[in-house]
Coordinates of C-alpha atoms in Angstrom, one line a residue:
Chain Q
M11 CA -29.6 28.0 -24.2
L12 CA -28.7 24.7 -22.7
E13 CA -31.3 22.0 -22.7
V14 CA -30.8 18.5 -21.3
K15 CA -33.6 16.1 -22.1
N16 CA -34.0 12.6 -20.5
L17 CA -30.3 12.2 -20.0
S18 CA -29.3 8.9 -18.5
V19 CA -25.8 7.6 -18.0
H20 CA -24.7 4.2 -16.8
L21 CA -21.2 3.9 -15.4
G22 CA -20.5 0.7 -13.6
D23 CA -22.7 0.7 -10.4
F24 CA -23.7 4.3 -10.7
A25 CA -26.4 5.7 -13.0
L26 CA -27.9 9.1 -13.7
R27 CA -31.5 8.7 -14.5
D28 CA -33.7 10.7 -16.7
I29 CA -32.3 14.2 -16.1
N30 CA -34.0 17.2 -17.5
I31 CA -32.5 20.7 -17.1
K32 CA -33.1 23.9 -19.0
V33 CA -30.6 26.8 -18.4
E34 CA -31.6 30.1 -20.0
K35 CA -29.1 32.4 -21.7
G36 CA -27.3 34.5 -19.1
E37 CA -28.7 32.5 -16.2
Y38 CA -26.7 31.3 -13.2
F39 CA -28.0 27.9 -12.5
V40 CA -26.7 25.9 -9.5
L41 CA -27.0 22.1 -9.2
A42 CA -26.7 21.2 -5.5
G43 CA -26.6 17.9 -3.8
P44 CA -24.5 15.8 -1.4
S45 CA -21.3 14.1 -2.5
G46 CA -22.0 11.0 -4.6
S47 CA -25.3 12.3 -6.0
G48 CA -24.0 12.3 -9.6
K49 CA -23.4 16.1 -10.1
S50 CA -19.9 15.8 -11.5
I51 CA -20.9 13.0 -13.8
L52 CA -23.8 15.1 -15.0
L53 CA -21.6 18.0 -15.8
E54 CA -19.0 15.8 -17.5
S55 CA -21.8 14.2 -19.6
I56 CA -23.0 17.6 -20.7
A57 CA -19.5 18.5 -21.7
G58 CA -19.3 15.3 -23.7
I59 CA -17.0 13.0 -21.8
Y60 CA -19.4 10.1 -21.4
R61 CA -21.1 10.6 -24.7
H62 CA -20.8 6.9 -25.6
Q63 CA -22.5 5.8 -22.4
C64 CA -25.3 8.4 -22.5
S65 CA -28.9 8.3 -23.7
G66 CA -31.0 11.4 -24.1
T67 CA -30.1 14.6 -25.7
V68 CA -28.1 17.8 -25.0
H69 CA -29.0 20.9 -27.0
L70 CA -27.0 24.1 -27.0
D71 CA -28.5 27.2 -28.6
G72 CA -31.1 25.0 -30.2
A73 CA -28.6 22.7 -31.9
D74 CA -28.4 19.0 -30.9
I75 CA -24.8 18.4 -29.7
S76 CA -25.4 15.0 -28.1
H77 CA -23.1 13.3 -30.6
E78 CA -20.5 16.0 -30.9
P79 CA -17.0 15.3 -29.4
L80 CA -15.8 17.1 -26.4
R81 CA -13.7 19.6 -28.3
Q82 CA -16.5 20.8 -30.6
R83 CA -19.1 21.5 -28.0
R84 CA -18.1 25.0 -26.9
I85 CA -19.0 24.1 -23.4
G86 CA -16.2 25.2 -21.0
L87 CA -15.9 22.7 -18.2
V88 CA -13.9 23.6 -15.1
F89 CA -13.2 20.2 -13.5
Q90 CA -13.4 19.7 -9.8
D91 CA -9.7 18.5 -9.5
N92 CA -6.9 20.7 -10.7
T93 CA -6.5 20.1 -14.4
L94 CA -3.9 22.8 -15.0
F95 CA -1.2 21.3 -17.2
P96 CA 1.6 20.7 -14.7
H97 CA 4.4 21.1 -17.3
L98 CA 3.3 24.5 -18.4
T99 CA 3.4 27.8 -16.5
V100 CA 0.3 29.8 -15.8
R101 CA 0.8 31.9 -18.9
R102 CA 1.4 28.8 -21.1
N103 CA -1.7 27.2 -19.7
I104 CA -3.9 30.1 -20.7
E105 CA -2.0 30.4 -24.0
F106 CA -2.6 26.8 -24.8
S107 CA -6.3 27.5 -24.8
L108 CA -6.0 30.8 -26.6
R109 CA -3.8 29.4 -29.4
L110 CA -6.3 26.7 -30.2
N111 CA -8.8 29.4 -31.1
I112 CA -6.8 32.4 -32.2
N113 CA -4.0 32.4 -34.8
N114 CA -2.8 35.9 -34.5
D115 CA 0.0 36.5 -32.0
R116 CA -1.2 40.0 -31.2
D117 CA -4.7 38.9 -30.5
V118 CA -3.4 36.1 -28.2
K119 CA -1.3 38.7 -26.3
S120 CA -4.1 41.1 -25.9
K121 CA -6.6 38.4 -24.8
L122 CA -4.1 37.1 -22.4
S123 CA -3.5 40.4 -20.8
E124 CA -7.3 41.0 -20.6
L125 CA -7.9 37.7 -18.9
S126 CA -4.9 38.1 -16.6
G127 CA -6.2 41.5 -15.5
R128 CA -9.7 40.3 -15.0
F129 CA -8.7 37.4 -12.7
L130 CA -5.8 39.2 -11.0
L131 CA -3.2 36.9 -12.5
D132 CA -0.5 39.4 -13.6
D133 CA 1.9 38.4 -10.8
L134 CA 1.3 34.7 -11.4
L135 CA 1.8 34.4 -15.1
H136 CA 5.4 33.2 -14.9
R137 CA 4.7 30.8 -12.0
S138 CA 4.7 27.0 -12.3
V139 CA 1.1 25.8 -11.7
T140 CA 2.4 23.3 -9.2
T141 CA 3.1 26.2 -6.7
L142 CA -0.4 27.8 -6.7
S143 CA -2.9 27.9 -3.9
G144 CA -6.4 26.5 -4.3
G145 CA -8.0 29.9 -5.0
E146 CA -5.2 30.8 -7.5
I147 CA -5.7 27.5 -9.3
Q148 CA -9.4 28.2 -9.7
R149 CA -8.8 31.7 -11.1
V150 CA -6.3 30.3 -13.6
L151 CA -8.7 27.5 -14.5
L152 CA -11.5 30.1 -15.0
A153 CA -9.2 32.3 -17.2
R154 CA -8.1 29.3 -19.2
T155 CA -11.6 28.1 -19.8
L156 CA -12.8 31.5 -20.8
A157 CA -9.9 31.7 -23.2
S158 CA -11.5 28.9 -25.2
D159 CA -14.5 31.2 -25.8
P160 CA -17.2 28.9 -24.6
K161 CA -20.9 29.6 -24.9
I162 CA -21.6 28.3 -21.4
I163 CA -19.3 27.4 -18.5
L164 CA -19.8 24.4 -16.2
L165 CA -18.2 24.8 -12.8
D166 CA -17.6 21.6 -10.8
E167 CA -17.3 22.5 -7.1
P168 CA -15.1 25.6 -7.8
L169 CA -15.1 26.8 -4.2
T170 CA -14.2 23.4 -2.6
G171 CA -10.7 23.4 -1.1
V172 CA -10.4 27.1 -1.2
D173 CA -9.9 29.1 2.0
S174 CA -12.7 31.5 3.1
L175 CA -10.9 34.7 2.0
Q176 CA -10.2 33.4 -1.4
K177 CA -13.7 32.0 -1.5
D178 CA -15.2 35.5 -1.2
L179 CA -12.9 36.7 -4.0
L180 CA -13.9 33.8 -6.2
K181 CA -17.6 34.4 -5.6
R182 CA -17.1 38.0 -6.6
H183 CA -15.4 36.9 -9.8
L184 CA -18.3 34.5 -10.5
R185 CA -20.9 37.1 -9.9
A186 CA -19.0 39.5 -12.2
L187 CA -18.9 36.8 -14.9
H188 CA -22.6 36.3 -14.5
R189 CA -23.3 40.1 -14.7
S190 CA -21.2 40.2 -17.9
G191 CA -23.9 37.9 -19.4
L192 CA -22.1 34.6 -19.3
T193 CA -24.3 31.5 -18.8
I194 CA -23.1 29.4 -15.9
L195 CA -24.0 26.0 -14.6
H196 CA -22.4 25.5 -11.2
V197 CA -22.3 22.3 -9.2
T198 CA -21.9 22.3 -5.4
H199 CA -22.6 20.3 -2.3
D200 CA -22.9 23.5 -0.2
F201 CA -26.4 25.0 0.0
D202 CA -25.2 28.4 1.2
E203 CA -22.9 28.6 -1.8
A204 CA -25.8 27.8 -4.1
Y205 CA -28.1 30.3 -2.3
S206 CA -25.6 33.1 -2.6
L207 CA -25.0 32.7 -6.4
A208 CA -27.9 31.1 -8.1
D209 CA -30.7 32.6 -10.2
R210 CA -32.3 29.2 -10.0
M211 CA -31.2 26.0 -8.5
A212 CA -31.9 22.3 -8.6
V213 CA -31.2 19.6 -5.9
M214 CA -29.8 16.2 -6.9
H215 CA -29.8 13.0 -5.0
Q216 CA -28.7 9.5 -6.0
G217 CA -28.5 10.2 -9.7
R218 CA -31.9 12.0 -9.9
L219 CA -32.9 15.6 -10.1
L220 CA -35.4 16.1 -7.2
H221 CA -36.6 19.7 -7.6
T222 CA -35.8 22.9 -9.4
A223 CA -36.7 26.3 -8.0
A224 CA -35.5 29.8 -7.2
P225 CA -33.2 29.6 -4.1
E226 CA -35.6 31.6 -1.9
A227 CA -38.4 29.2 -2.7
M228 CA -36.1 26.2 -2.2
L229 CA -35.3 27.4 1.3
S230 CA -38.8 28.7 2.4
R231 CA -40.8 25.8 0.9
P232 CA -38.6 22.8 0.7
A233 CA -40.3 20.1 -1.4
D234 CA -39.3 17.2 0.7
K235 CA -37.4 16.0 3.8
F236 CA -34.1 15.5 1.9
I237 CA -34.2 19.0 0.4
A238 CA -35.2 20.5 3.7
R239 CA -32.2 18.8 5.4
F240 CA -30.0 19.9 2.5
C241 CA -31.1 23.5 2.9
G242 CA -30.2 23.4 6.6
H243 CA -33.7 23.0 8.1
K244 CA -33.4 21.0 11.3
N245 CA -37.0 20.1 11.8
F246 CA -39.0 19.1 8.8
F247 CA -41.9 16.7 9.2
Q248 CA -44.6 15.3 7.0
A249 CA -47.9 15.8 8.9
Q250 CA -51.5 15.1 8.8
A251 CA -54.1 17.6 9.8
F252 CA -57.4 16.9 11.5
N253 CA -60.5 19.1 12.0
G254 CA -58.6 22.4 11.4
E255 CA -57.0 22.3 14.9
R256 CA -54.9 19.2 15.3
L257 CA -51.7 18.3 13.5
V258 CA -50.0 14.8 13.7
L259 CA -46.3 14.8 12.9
E260 CA -45.0 11.6 11.3
N261 CA -48.0 9.8 12.6
K262 CA -46.6 10.1 16.2
I263 CA -46.7 13.5 17.7
E264 CA -49.9 15.5 18.0
L265 CA -49.9 19.3 18.1
K266 CA -52.8 21.6 18.8
L267 CA -52.7 24.7 16.5
K268 CA -54.8 27.3 14.8
N269 CA -53.9 27.6 11.1
D270 CA -55.9 27.9 7.9
L271 CA -53.8 25.2 6.3
L272 CA -55.0 22.7 8.8
R273 CA -58.1 22.3 6.6
Q274 CA -55.9 20.4 4.2
S275 CA -55.3 16.8 5.2
L276 CA -51.6 16.5 4.3
V277 CA -49.1 19.3 4.9
S278 CA -45.3 19.6 5.4
T279 CA -44.2 21.2 8.6
L280 CA -41.2 23.2 9.5
I281 CA -40.5 23.8 13.2
D282 CA -38.0 26.6 14.0
A283 CA -35.5 25.0 16.3
R284 CA -34.8 28.4 17.9
K285 CA -38.4 29.1 18.9
I286 CA -38.9 25.8 20.8
N287 CA -38.9 26.3 24.6
Y288 CA -36.7 24.0 26.6
S289 CA -36.9 23.1 30.2
K290 CA -35.3 20.6 32.6
L291 CA -38.5 20.6 34.7
K292 CA -42.0 19.9 33.6
P293 CA -43.8 23.2 32.8
S294 CA -47.0 23.5 34.8
T295 CA -49.2 24.9 32.0
G296 CA -49.5 25.2 28.2
D297 CA -50.2 23.2 25.1
N298 CA -47.9 21.1 23.0
I299 CA -45.6 20.1 25.9
F300 CA -43.6 17.0 25.4
E301 CA -41.2 15.0 27.5
G302 CA -38.1 13.7 25.7
K303 CA -34.6 12.3 26.1
I304 CA -31.5 14.2 25.0
L305 CA -29.8 12.2 22.2
D306 CA -27.0 14.6 21.4
V307 CA -25.7 18.0 22.4
F308 CA -23.2 20.2 20.6
R309 CA -22.2 23.8 20.0
S310 CA -23.5 25.7 16.9
P311 CA -23.0 29.3 15.8
L312 CA -26.6 30.0 17.0
G313 CA -26.1 28.6 20.4
Q314 CA -26.3 25.2 21.9
E315 CA -28.0 22.6 19.8
L316 CA -29.8 19.7 21.4
L317 CA -31.3 16.7 19.6
I318 CA -34.2 15.5 21.7
D319 CA -36.2 12.3 21.2
I320 CA -39.9 13.1 21.9
G321 CA -41.1 10.1 19.9
I322 CA -39.5 11.7 16.8
P323 CA -36.1 13.3 17.0
I324 CA -36.4 17.1 17.1
S325 CA -33.6 19.7 17.2
V326 CA -33.8 22.6 19.7
I327 CA -31.4 25.5 19.7
I328 CA -31.0 27.3 23.0
D329 CA -29.2 30.5 23.8
E330 CA -25.8 29.8 25.4
S331 CA -26.5 32.1 28.2
L332 CA -29.1 29.7 29.5
S333 CA -28.0 27.0 31.8
H334 CA -27.5 24.3 29.3
P335 CA -27.0 20.6 29.7
S336 CA -23.6 19.2 29.6
S337 CA -22.8 16.0 27.7
Q338 CA -23.3 14.1 30.9
Q339 CA -26.9 14.8 30.5
I340 CA -27.3 12.7 27.4
D341 CA -30.2 10.3 27.9
K342 CA -31.6 12.6 30.7
A343 CA -35.3 13.4 30.6
V344 CA -36.2 17.0 29.6
W345 CA -39.3 18.9 28.4
I346 CA -40.0 21.0 25.4
E347 CA -42.8 23.3 24.5
I348 CA -43.6 23.9 20.8
P349 CA -45.3 27.3 20.5
Q350 CA -47.7 28.2 17.7
E351 CA -45.2 30.7 16.2
A352 CA -42.5 28.1 15.8
V353 CA -44.6 26.0 13.4
K354 CA -44.8 26.8 9.7
L355 CA -47.0 24.7 7.5
I356 CA -46.3 24.2 3.8
N357 CA -48.8 23.1 1.2
R358 CA -47.7 19.8 -0.1
V359 CA -47.1 20.0 -3.8
Chain U
M5 CA 7.9 0.8 24.8
K6 CA 11.6 1.3 24.7
K7 CA 12.2 -2.4 24.4
K8 CA 9.8 -2.6 21.5
R9 CA 11.7 0.2 19.7
R10 CA 15.0 -1.6 20.1
Q11 CA 13.5 -4.8 18.7
I12 CA 12.4 -2.9 15.5
E13 CA 15.9 -1.5 15.2
G14 CA 17.3 -4.9 15.5
F15 CA 15.0 -6.2 12.8
E16 CA 15.9 -3.3 10.5
L17 CA 19.5 -4.1 11.1
W18 CA 18.8 -7.6 9.7
L19 CA 17.1 -6.2 6.7
T20 CA 20.0 -3.9 6.0
L21 CA 22.4 -6.7 6.4
L22 CA 20.6 -9.0 4.0
G23 CA 20.1 -6.2 1.5
G24 CA 23.8 -5.3 1.8
L25 CA 24.8 -8.9 0.9
V26 CA 22.8 -8.7 -2.3
L27 CA 24.4 -5.5 -3.2
L28 CA 27.8 -7.1 -2.5
F29 CA 26.8 -10.0 -4.7
I30 CA 26.3 -7.5 -7.6
L31 CA 29.4 -5.4 -6.9
A32 CA 31.9 -8.1 -6.0
P33 CA 32.4 -9.8 -9.4
L34 CA 32.6 -6.5 -11.2
L35 CA 35.1 -5.1 -8.7
N36 CA 37.1 -8.3 -8.8
M37 CA 37.2 -8.1 -12.6
L38 CA 38.4 -4.5 -12.5
L39 CA 41.1 -5.2 -9.8
H40 CA 42.5 -8.1 -11.8
S41 CA 43.0 -6.0 -14.9
S42 CA 46.3 -4.3 -15.2
P43 CA 46.3 -0.7 -16.7
A44 CA 48.6 -2.0 -19.4
S45 CA 46.2 -4.7 -20.5
L46 CA 43.3 -2.2 -20.4
S47 CA 45.3 0.3 -22.5
E48 CA 46.2 -2.4 -24.9
A49 CA 42.6 -3.4 -25.3
L50 CA 41.6 0.2 -25.8
H51 CA 44.0 0.5 -28.7
D52 CA 42.9 -2.7 -30.2
R53 CA 40.9 -1.8 -33.4
E54 CA 38.9 -4.9 -33.1
V55 CA 37.7 -4.0 -29.6
T56 CA 36.9 -0.3 -30.4
D57 CA 35.1 -1.3 -33.6
S58 CA 33.0 -3.8 -31.8
I59 CA 32.1 -1.3 -29.1
W60 CA 31.1 1.2 -31.7
L61 CA 29.0 -1.4 -33.5
T62 CA 27.3 -2.4 -30.3
L63 CA 26.4 1.1 -29.4
T64 CA 25.2 2.1 -32.8
T65 CA 23.1 -1.0 -33.5
S66 CA 21.5 -0.9 -30.1
M67 CA 20.8 2.8 -30.4
G68 CA 19.4 2.3 -33.9
A69 CA 17.2 -0.6 -32.8
T70 CA 15.9 1.5 -29.9
M71 CA 15.1 4.5 -32.1
V72 CA 13.5 2.6 -34.9
M73 CA 11.3 0.5 -32.6
A74 CA 10.3 3.6 -30.5
V75 CA 8.3 4.8 -33.5
G76 CA 5.9 2.0 -33.0
A77 CA 6.4 1.0 -29.4
I78 CA 5.4 4.4 -28.0
P79 CA 2.0 4.5 -29.7
L80 CA 1.5 0.9 -28.7
A81 CA 2.3 1.8 -25.1
Y82 CA -0.2 4.6 -25.3
V83 CA -2.9 2.4 -26.5
L84 CA -2.2 -0.1 -23.8
A85 CA -2.3 2.6 -21.1
R86 CA -5.5 4.2 -22.3
R87 CA -7.8 1.7 -24.1
Q88 CA -9.6 -1.3 -22.9
F89 CA -10.1 -4.0 -25.5
K90 CA -10.6 -7.7 -25.8
L91 CA -7.5 -9.9 -25.4
K92 CA -5.7 -6.9 -23.8
R93 CA -4.1 -9.3 -21.2
L94 CA -3.0 -11.6 -24.0
V95 CA -1.3 -8.6 -25.7
Q96 CA 0.4 -7.6 -22.5
G97 CA 1.6 -11.2 -22.1
L98 CA 2.9 -11.3 -25.6
I99 CA 4.9 -8.1 -25.0
D100 CA 6.7 -9.7 -22.0
L101 CA 7.4 -12.9 -23.9
P102 CA 10.9 -11.9 -25.1
V103 CA 11.9 -11.5 -21.5
V104 CA 11.0 -15.0 -20.5
I105 CA 12.1 -17.1 -23.5
P106 CA 15.7 -18.2 -23.8
H107 CA 17.5 -15.7 -25.9
S108 CA 19.2 -18.4 -28.0
A109 CA 15.7 -19.7 -28.8
A110 CA 14.7 -16.1 -29.7
G111 CA 17.6 -16.0 -32.0
I112 CA 16.5 -19.2 -33.8
A113 CA 13.0 -17.8 -34.1
I114 CA 14.2 -14.5 -35.6
L115 CA 16.5 -16.3 -38.0
G116 CA 13.5 -18.0 -39.4
I117 CA 11.9 -14.6 -40.4
I118 CA 15.0 -12.8 -41.6
S119 CA 16.8 -15.6 -43.5
R120 CA 17.1 -15.3 -47.3
Q121 CA 14.0 -17.4 -47.8
S122 CA 11.8 -15.1 -45.8
L123 CA 10.0 -12.0 -47.1
P124 CA 12.1 -9.5 -45.1
G125 CA 15.2 -11.5 -46.2
Q126 CA 14.2 -11.3 -49.8
A127 CA 13.4 -7.6 -49.5
A128 CA 16.9 -7.0 -48.1
G129 CA 18.3 -9.1 -50.9
W130 CA 16.8 -6.8 -53.5
L131 CA 18.4 -3.9 -51.7
G132 CA 21.7 -5.7 -52.0
F133 CA 22.4 -7.1 -48.5
D134 CA 21.7 -10.1 -46.4
L135 CA 20.1 -9.5 -43.0
V136 CA 21.9 -12.5 -41.4
G137 CA 25.4 -11.4 -40.5
H138 CA 24.5 -7.7 -41.1
P139 CA 24.2 -4.9 -38.5
A140 CA 20.5 -4.7 -39.5
G141 CA 20.1 -8.3 -38.4
I142 CA 21.8 -7.5 -35.2
M143 CA 19.4 -4.6 -34.6
V144 CA 16.4 -7.0 -35.2
A145 CA 17.8 -9.4 -32.6
M146 CA 18.6 -6.7 -30.1
A147 CA 15.2 -5.1 -30.6
F148 CA 13.3 -8.3 -30.1
V149 CA 14.8 -9.0 -26.7
S150 CA 14.8 -5.4 -25.4
L151 CA 11.5 -4.1 -26.6
P152 CA 9.5 -5.0 -23.5
F153 CA 11.6 -2.6 -21.4
L154 CA 10.6 0.3 -23.5
I155 CA 6.9 -0.6 -24.0
N156 CA 6.3 -1.3 -20.3
A157 CA 8.0 1.8 -19.1
A158 CA 6.3 4.0 -21.6
R159 CA 2.9 2.3 -20.8
D160 CA 3.4 3.1 -17.1
G161 CA 4.4 6.6 -17.9
F162 CA 1.2 7.2 -20.0
A163 CA -0.9 5.5 -17.4
E164 CA 0.4 8.0 -14.8
V165 CA -0.8 11.0 -16.9
P166 CA -4.4 11.7 -15.5
E167 CA -6.9 11.2 -18.3
R168 CA -8.6 14.3 -16.8
L169 CA -5.8 16.4 -18.3
E170 CA -6.5 15.0 -21.7
H171 CA -10.2 15.7 -21.3
A172 CA -9.5 19.2 -20.1
A173 CA -7.3 19.8 -23.2
Q174 CA -10.0 18.5 -25.5
N175 CA -12.6 20.6 -23.7
L176 CA -10.5 23.7 -24.5
G177 CA -10.7 22.7 -28.2
A178 CA -7.6 20.6 -28.7
K179 CA -7.6 17.9 -31.4
P180 CA -6.4 14.4 -30.3
R181 CA -3.1 14.9 -32.1
Q182 CA -2.5 18.2 -30.2
V183 CA -3.5 16.6 -26.9
F184 CA -1.0 13.8 -27.4
F185 CA 1.9 15.8 -28.5
R186 CA 1.4 18.8 -26.2
I187 CA 0.0 17.3 -23.1
T188 CA 0.4 13.6 -22.8
L189 CA 3.8 13.0 -24.4
P190 CA 5.5 15.8 -22.5
L191 CA 4.1 14.6 -19.2
A192 CA 5.0 10.9 -19.8
W193 CA 8.3 11.9 -21.3
R194 CA 10.4 11.0 -18.3
S195 CA 9.2 7.4 -18.2
I196 CA 9.5 7.1 -21.9
L197 CA 13.1 8.3 -21.8
S198 CA 13.8 5.9 -19.0
G199 CA 12.3 3.1 -21.1
L200 CA 14.5 4.1 -24.1
I201 CA 17.6 4.0 -21.9
M202 CA 16.7 0.6 -20.5
M203 CA 16.0 -0.7 -24.0
F204 CA 19.3 0.7 -25.3
A205 CA 21.2 -0.8 -22.3
R206 CA 19.5 -4.1 -22.6
G207 CA 20.2 -4.2 -26.4
M208 CA 23.9 -3.5 -25.9
S209 CA 24.3 -6.4 -23.5
E210 CA 22.5 -9.0 -25.7
F211 CA 24.5 -12.0 -26.6
G212 CA 22.3 -15.1 -27.1
A213 CA 20.0 -13.9 -29.8
V214 CA 22.7 -11.9 -31.7
V215 CA 25.2 -14.7 -31.7
I216 CA 22.7 -16.8 -33.8
I217 CA 21.9 -14.0 -36.2
A218 CA 25.4 -12.5 -36.7
Y219 CA 28.6 -13.9 -35.3
H220 CA 30.2 -11.4 -37.6
P221 CA 30.3 -8.4 -37.6
M222 CA 31.2 -8.9 -33.9
I223 CA 29.4 -7.0 -31.2
T224 CA 31.4 -6.7 -28.0
P225 CA 29.5 -9.4 -26.0
I226 CA 30.4 -11.9 -28.7
L227 CA 34.0 -10.6 -28.9
I228 CA 34.4 -11.2 -25.2
Y229 CA 33.0 -14.7 -25.6
E230 CA 35.3 -15.4 -28.5
R231 CA 38.4 -14.1 -26.8
F232 CA 37.6 -16.1 -23.8
G233 CA 37.1 -19.3 -25.9
A234 CA 40.2 -18.8 -28.0
F235 CA 42.7 -17.1 -25.7
G236 CA 41.4 -17.5 -22.2
L237 CA 40.4 -15.3 -19.3
S238 CA 43.2 -12.8 -19.3
Y239 CA 42.5 -11.8 -22.9
A240 CA 38.8 -11.6 -22.4
R241 CA 38.9 -9.7 -19.1
P242 CA 40.2 -6.3 -20.3
V243 CA 37.6 -6.1 -23.1
A244 CA 34.9 -7.0 -20.6
V245 CA 36.1 -4.3 -18.2
I246 CA 36.1 -1.7 -20.9
F247 CA 32.7 -2.7 -22.2
V248 CA 31.2 -2.6 -18.7
G249 CA 32.7 0.8 -18.3
V250 CA 31.2 2.0 -21.5
C251 CA 27.8 0.6 -20.6
L252 CA 27.9 2.2 -17.2
L253 CA 29.0 5.5 -18.6
F254 CA 26.1 5.6 -21.0
F255 CA 23.7 4.4 -18.4
V256 CA 24.7 7.1 -15.9
L257 CA 24.8 9.9 -18.5
L258 CA 21.4 9.1 -19.8
R259 CA 20.0 8.7 -16.3
M260 CA 21.4 12.2 -15.5
L261 CA 19.7 13.5 -18.6
V262 CA 16.3 12.1 -17.4
K263 CA 16.9 13.8 -14.0
E264 CA 17.8 17.1 -15.6
R265 CA 14.8 16.9 -17.8
S266 CA 12.4 16.1 -15.0
R267 CA 13.8 19.0 -12.9
Y268 CA 13.1 21.3 -15.8
V269 CA 9.6 20.0 -16.1
R270 CA 8.9 20.6 -12.4
S271 CA 10.4 24.1 -12.1

């Protein structure tokens, strides 16, 4: 369907390097990454905006469109910022797009009513686009983009700046579009958003594509520290295993464990922050007990979260019902115990 | 805290006072001129065929110059707002040149290219008229000195239209011509209209360049100058008052049009 090969773009100080993506027909593909990683530029390059600054190729349905101008690509791009035409009403915005592709007034009308019904825009059609909310803007943008009959749509942060109720509605619209067979390439900085929508996803960082996988695999087997952090894992460490029973995290912290993977020498390690035991007093018995200093303490939906320096910084989440340290206890000495079941080892790829 | 606040107020008072003086500086001569003109002298000037003809000539030549030049000036403004090219700064400077050179010198320069010996002069000769001393020549002189107002305003207007909107229109399948006429131009229209008004107003008030190209037929600024030279202040003043009034009327009317238009665009 869409195939991007060795795409590089140089724009001033920023560069996209050697990007390769393949999106299958009918697939919902999400490109995730923090702000500034080059996601928007990648989408805009695929749509044809930077075609004079690009090297590499873009194929759509097998045809090389790398040199085709924006208007001929049949790639519908929903920009991150509001690109509704401010001098036109909602209806005129959608019609602008329809009339470029359909000559017959009756067809324009029927397509307009179909789109407006689909995106719940009937009450908004007469409105000026300058009075719409974030969610309404996105719905009109989606309708206007679909009106141009694209082969694939590219969505640039469609849920950013939208309140949570509207967000759920928009996600439903997006899933319905996906179910109707539309191919979607969606860009977001939010892992949860990617996880809830994607068939497959890729993570981008500093102009490079790091890793492509199904969302479940991305979450359960993060390929590196950056991806682990991006997926929301608190404690991801590179580790070295010795003699099938010892594991050294980041060359600093040694754990005693029983795990088949310890026969490999290099593994990645995830430690579940909720399963780490925390104590203000030194526990009398047990393995894997470390003394540390509290670096930070804050509230999280799962409880109270502590960042503790035990030689490496490690996050611990404790139930709020426990007597928890107040912020005055920053820099105080505490103890943690890392039980066997908190540790998950991942084969390094 | 309270004391500090009072100090700021005092400072603002000074700013207001100084600003007020400048406003007074603009208003005082005009008001003085108006107050020293008797209704009888104004009425006499209004019924003077020479005066009304010159006002009509001034309005039409300036309007004509503005309209003709807009055909090329608006595209030029668009290119300046959107494209980066070598020597762009030089081109920008060139556009502002008519504002900084003495207008009599501009008149001399224009005379050189529209006189009977020049190509445009010869072309006009084949059509049976002489550009020098002709309304067409007046239009050329007016256009030369007032063009920067239109180009600069239109360029700023185009620059304010986000390029994103043009990309979005192209992405939907619009050709460049459709993007320009249906998205960019309507969105920049307010600034362009403003520029047209400024160019028109500036053209109407031109004296220096026009007087060298065409003493006759007489545009109003030249008529005022002539009456002042030949008959003195009291004869020149009523014409001046009427002409200022006409200029203001057009200026205010056209400004209101821009405001109406923008309100329409917003709603």
